[in-house]
CSV table of C-alpha atoms in Angstrom, one decimal:
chain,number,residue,atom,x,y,z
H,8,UNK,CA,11.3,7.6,-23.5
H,9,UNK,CA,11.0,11.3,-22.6
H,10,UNK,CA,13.9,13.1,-20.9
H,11,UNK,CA,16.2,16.2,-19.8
H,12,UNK,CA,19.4,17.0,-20.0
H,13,UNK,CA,20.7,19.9,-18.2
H,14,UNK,CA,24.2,21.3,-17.9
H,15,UNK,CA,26.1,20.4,-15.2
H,16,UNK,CA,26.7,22.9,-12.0
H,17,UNK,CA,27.6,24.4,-10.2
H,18,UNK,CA,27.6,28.2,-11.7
H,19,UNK,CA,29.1,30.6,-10.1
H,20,UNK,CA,28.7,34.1,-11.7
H,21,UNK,CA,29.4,37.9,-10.1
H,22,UNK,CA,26.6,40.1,-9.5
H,23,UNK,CA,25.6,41.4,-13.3
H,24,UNK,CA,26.8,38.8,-15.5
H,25,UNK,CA,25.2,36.9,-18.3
H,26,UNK,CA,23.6,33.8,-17.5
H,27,UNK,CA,23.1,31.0,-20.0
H,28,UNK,CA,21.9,27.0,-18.7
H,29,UNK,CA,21.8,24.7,-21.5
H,30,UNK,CA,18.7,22.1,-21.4
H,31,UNK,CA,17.8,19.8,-24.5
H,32,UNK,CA,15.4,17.4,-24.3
H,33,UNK,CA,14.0,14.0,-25.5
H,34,UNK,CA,10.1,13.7,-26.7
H,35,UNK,CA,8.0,11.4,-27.7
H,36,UNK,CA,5.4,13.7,-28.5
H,37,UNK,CA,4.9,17.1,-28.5
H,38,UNK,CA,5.8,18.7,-25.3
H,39,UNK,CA,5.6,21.9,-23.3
H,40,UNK,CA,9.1,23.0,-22.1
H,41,UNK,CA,9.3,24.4,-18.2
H,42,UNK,CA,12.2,25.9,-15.9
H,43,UNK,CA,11.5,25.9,-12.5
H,44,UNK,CA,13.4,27.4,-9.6
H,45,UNK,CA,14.2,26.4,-6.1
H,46,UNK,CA,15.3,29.0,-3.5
H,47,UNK,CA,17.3,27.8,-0.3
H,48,UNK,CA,14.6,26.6,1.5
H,49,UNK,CA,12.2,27.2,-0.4
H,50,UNK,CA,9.4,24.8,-3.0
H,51,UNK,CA,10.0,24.4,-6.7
H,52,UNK,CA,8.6,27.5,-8.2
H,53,UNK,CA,7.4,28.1,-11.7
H,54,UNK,CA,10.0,30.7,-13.4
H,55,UNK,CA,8.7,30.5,-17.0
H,56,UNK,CA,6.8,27.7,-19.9
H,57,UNK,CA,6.7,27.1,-23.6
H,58,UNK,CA,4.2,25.6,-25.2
H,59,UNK,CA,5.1,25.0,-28.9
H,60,UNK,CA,8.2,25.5,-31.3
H,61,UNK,CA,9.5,29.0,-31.0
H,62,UNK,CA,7.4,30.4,-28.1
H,63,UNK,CA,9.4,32.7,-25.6
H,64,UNK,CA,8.8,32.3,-22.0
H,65,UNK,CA,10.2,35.0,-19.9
H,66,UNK,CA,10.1,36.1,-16.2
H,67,UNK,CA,11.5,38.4,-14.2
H,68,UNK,CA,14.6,39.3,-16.7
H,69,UNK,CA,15.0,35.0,-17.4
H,70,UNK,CA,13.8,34.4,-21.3
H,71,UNK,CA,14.3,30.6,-22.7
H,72,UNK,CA,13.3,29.8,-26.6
H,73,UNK,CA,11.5,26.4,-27.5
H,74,UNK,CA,13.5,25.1,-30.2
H,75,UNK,CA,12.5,22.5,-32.0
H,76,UNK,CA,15.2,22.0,-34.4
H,77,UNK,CA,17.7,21.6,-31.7
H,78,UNK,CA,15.2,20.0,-28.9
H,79,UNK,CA,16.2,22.9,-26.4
H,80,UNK,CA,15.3,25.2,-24.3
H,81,UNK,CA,18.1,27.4,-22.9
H,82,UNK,CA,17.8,29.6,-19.9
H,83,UNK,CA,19.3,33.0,-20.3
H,84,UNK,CA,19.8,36.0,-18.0
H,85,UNK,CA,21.2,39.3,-19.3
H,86,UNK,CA,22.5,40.2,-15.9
H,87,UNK,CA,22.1,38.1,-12.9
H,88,UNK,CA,21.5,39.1,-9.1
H,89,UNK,CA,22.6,38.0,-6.1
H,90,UNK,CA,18.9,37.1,-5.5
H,91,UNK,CA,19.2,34.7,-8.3
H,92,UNK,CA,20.7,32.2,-6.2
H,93,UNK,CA,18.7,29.1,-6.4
H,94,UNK,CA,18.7,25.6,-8.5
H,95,UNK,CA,16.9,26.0,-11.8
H,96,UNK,CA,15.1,22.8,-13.4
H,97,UNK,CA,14.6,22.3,-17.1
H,98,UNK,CA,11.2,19.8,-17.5
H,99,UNK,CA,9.0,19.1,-20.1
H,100,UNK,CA,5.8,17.6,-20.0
H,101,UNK,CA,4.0,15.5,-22.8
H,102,UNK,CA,0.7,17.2,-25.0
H,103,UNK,CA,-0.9,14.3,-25.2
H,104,UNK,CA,-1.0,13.4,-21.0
H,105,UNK,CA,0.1,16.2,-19.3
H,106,UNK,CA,0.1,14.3,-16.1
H,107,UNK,CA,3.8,14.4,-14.8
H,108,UNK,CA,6.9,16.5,-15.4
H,109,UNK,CA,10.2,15.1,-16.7
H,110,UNK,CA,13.0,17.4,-14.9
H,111,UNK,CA,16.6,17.6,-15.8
H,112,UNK,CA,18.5,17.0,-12.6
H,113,UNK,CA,18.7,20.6,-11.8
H,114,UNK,CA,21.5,23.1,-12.2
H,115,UNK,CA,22.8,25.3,-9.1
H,116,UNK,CA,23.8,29.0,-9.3
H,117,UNK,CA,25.9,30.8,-7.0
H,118,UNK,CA,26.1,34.8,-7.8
H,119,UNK,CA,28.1,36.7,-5.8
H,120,UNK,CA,28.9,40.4,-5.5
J,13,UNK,CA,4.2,30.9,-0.7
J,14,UNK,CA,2.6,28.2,-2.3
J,15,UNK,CA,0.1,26.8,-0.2
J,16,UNK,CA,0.7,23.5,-0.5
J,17,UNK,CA,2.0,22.1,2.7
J,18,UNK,CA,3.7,18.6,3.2
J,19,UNK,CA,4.5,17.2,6.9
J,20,UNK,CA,6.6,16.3,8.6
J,21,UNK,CA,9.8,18.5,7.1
J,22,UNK,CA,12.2,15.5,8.1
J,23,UNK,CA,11.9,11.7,8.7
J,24,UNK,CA,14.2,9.2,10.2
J,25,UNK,CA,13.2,5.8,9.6
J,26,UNK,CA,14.5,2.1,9.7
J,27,UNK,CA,14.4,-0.7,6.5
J,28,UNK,CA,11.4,-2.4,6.1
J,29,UNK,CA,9.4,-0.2,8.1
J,30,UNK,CA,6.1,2.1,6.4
J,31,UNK,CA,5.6,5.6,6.4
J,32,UNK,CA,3.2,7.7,5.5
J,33,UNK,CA,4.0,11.5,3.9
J,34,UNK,CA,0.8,14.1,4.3
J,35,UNK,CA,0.0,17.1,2.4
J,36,UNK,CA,-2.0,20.0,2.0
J,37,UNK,CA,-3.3,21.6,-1.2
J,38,UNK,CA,-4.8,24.9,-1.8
J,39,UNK,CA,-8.8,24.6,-2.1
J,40,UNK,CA,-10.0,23.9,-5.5
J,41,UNK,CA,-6.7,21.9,-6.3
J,42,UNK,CA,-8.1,18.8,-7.6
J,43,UNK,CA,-5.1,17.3,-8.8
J,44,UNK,CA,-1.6,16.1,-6.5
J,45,UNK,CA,1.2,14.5,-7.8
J,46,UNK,CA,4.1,13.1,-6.0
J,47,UNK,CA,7.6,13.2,-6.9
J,48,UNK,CA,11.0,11.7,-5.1
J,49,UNK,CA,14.1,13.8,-5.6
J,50,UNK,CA,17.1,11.9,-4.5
J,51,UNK,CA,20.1,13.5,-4.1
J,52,UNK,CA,22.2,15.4,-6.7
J,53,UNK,CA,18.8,14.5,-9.1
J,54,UNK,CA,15.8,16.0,-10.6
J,55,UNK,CA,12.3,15.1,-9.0
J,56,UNK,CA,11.0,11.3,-10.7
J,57,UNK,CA,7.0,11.4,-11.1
J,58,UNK,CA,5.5,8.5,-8.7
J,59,UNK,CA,2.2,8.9,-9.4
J,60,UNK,CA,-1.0,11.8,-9.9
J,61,UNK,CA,-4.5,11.8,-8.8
J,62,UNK,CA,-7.3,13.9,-10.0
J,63,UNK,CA,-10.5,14.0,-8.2
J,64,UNK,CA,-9.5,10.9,-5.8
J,65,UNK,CA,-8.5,8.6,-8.7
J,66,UNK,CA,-5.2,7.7,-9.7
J,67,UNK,CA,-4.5,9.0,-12.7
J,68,UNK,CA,-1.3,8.2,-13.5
J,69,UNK,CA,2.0,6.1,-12.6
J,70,UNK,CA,5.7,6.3,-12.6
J,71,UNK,CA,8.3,3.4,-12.8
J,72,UNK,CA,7.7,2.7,-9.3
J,73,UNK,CA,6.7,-0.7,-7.7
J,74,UNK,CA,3.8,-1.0,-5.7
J,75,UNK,CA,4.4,-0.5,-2.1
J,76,UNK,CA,4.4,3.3,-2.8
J,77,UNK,CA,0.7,4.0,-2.7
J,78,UNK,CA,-1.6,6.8,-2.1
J,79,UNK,CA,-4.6,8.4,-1.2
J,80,UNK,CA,-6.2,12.0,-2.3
J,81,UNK,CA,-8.9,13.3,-0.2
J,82,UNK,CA,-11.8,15.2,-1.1
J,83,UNK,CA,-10.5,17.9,1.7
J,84,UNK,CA,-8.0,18.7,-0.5
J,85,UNK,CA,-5.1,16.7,1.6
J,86,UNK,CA,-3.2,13.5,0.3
J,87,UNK,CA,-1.1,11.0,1.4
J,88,UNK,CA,2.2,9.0,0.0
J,89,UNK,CA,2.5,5.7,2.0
J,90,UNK,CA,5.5,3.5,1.4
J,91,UNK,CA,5.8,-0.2,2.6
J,92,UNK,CA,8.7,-2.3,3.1
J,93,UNK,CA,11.3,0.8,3.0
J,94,UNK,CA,14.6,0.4,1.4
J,95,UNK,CA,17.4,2.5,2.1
J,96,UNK,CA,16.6,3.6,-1.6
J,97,UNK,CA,14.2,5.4,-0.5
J,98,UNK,CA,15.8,8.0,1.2
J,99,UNK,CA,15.2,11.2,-0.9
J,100,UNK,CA,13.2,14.4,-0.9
J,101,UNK,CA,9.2,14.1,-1.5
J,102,UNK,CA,7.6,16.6,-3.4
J,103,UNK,CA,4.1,16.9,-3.2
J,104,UNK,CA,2.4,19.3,-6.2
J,105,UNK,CA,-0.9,20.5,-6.7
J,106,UNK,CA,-2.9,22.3,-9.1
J,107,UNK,CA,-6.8,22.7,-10.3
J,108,UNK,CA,-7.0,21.5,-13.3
J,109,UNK,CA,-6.6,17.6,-14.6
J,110,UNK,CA,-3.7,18.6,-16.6
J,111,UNK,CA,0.1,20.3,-15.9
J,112,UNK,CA,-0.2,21.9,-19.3
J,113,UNK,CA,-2.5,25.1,-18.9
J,114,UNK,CA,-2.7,25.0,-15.2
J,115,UNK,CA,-0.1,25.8,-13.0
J,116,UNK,CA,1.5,23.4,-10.5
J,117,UNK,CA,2.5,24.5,-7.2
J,118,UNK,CA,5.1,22.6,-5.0
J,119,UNK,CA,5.1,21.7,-1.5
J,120,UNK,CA,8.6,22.0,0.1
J,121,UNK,CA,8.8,18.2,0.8
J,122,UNK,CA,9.5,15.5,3.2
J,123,UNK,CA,13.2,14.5,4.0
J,124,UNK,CA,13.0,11.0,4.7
J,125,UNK,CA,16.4,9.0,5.5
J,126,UNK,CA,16.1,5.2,5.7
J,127,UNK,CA,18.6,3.9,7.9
């Protein structure tokens, strides 16, 4: 079955660091690749998509590769804010239905100053 | 702001009882899933529905049902609770059939503690 793997939290990174969440994934299909965000508070919010094998999604300074040959799709940050802080959730969701996410189970990032 | 809004925030109730989870999508949203994010886990799809009909299932028996109204509101109902069933629901919503090219937007969810 389809599935996420996401790397374990929590981060904890000072104000301008590099940021880099591993996700890989498990398809039966051909999927589209997702991080979503969730500030304190706050809904799951769409941070940035890929629809097929090398696509770049990027987002206010976050960029993550769909790669095929090593079914991932790492999240990367050149320099993270304070305002970062939030959970991010790898998911993927299959071509052929593209009726329901599968999400990782979420990785939480502290950034202090 | 998403506007999709899910009532009530938080939920307190005892085994084997039913509840019933509300919310509110944005006009011309004709599609709602629900998802149930226990703790420490990602969200688990329960089911979609597009225009009214369920279109879609998770792994989830079923006492969870629900209903999507043409008002653009929708309900979660769960019979026979478990303390399982305590988690976060997450309530999405978007305007087209599929997640693919259309975006989803997520309510902030229901707490619901079964005690």
């Amino acid at each position: 079955g389809d599935s996420v793997t996401q790397m374990e939290g929590p981060v904890t990174l000072s104000e301008e660091a590099f940021l880099t969440i591993n996700c890989t994934y498990t398809a039966t299909g051909y999927p589209s690749l997702f991080w979503y965000v969730q500030y304190p508070g706050e809904g799951l919010q769409l941070l940035l998509k890929a629809t097929k094998a090398d696509d770049k999604g990027s987002n206010k300074g976050f960029e993550a590769t769909y790669r095929k040959e090593t079914t991932s799709f790492h999240l990367e940050k050149g320099s993270v804010q304070v305002s970062d802080s939030a959970v991010y959730f790898c998911a993927l969701s299959e071509s052929n239905t593209g009726n329901q996410f599968y999400f990782g189970t979420g990785t939480s990032l502290t950034v202090i100053p | 702001e998403t506007g999709v809004t899910q009532s009530p925030t938080h939920l307190i109730k005892t085994r084997g009882q039913q509840v019933t989870l509300r919310c509110s999508s944005q006009s011309g949203h004709n599609t709602v899933s629900w998802y149930q994010q226990a703790l420490g886990q990602g969200p688990q799809f329960i089911f979609q529905y597009y225009r009214e009909e369920e279109n879609g299932r998770g792994n989830f028996p079923p006492r969870f049902s629900g209903l999507q109204f043409p008002n653009y509101s929708s309900e979660l109902n769960v019979n026979a609770l478990e303390l399982d069933d305590s988690a976060l629901y997450l309530c999405a919503s978007s305007s087209g059939q599929t997640i693919l090219n259309t975006e989803a937007f997520f309510g902030q969810g229901t707490r619901l503690t079964v005690v």
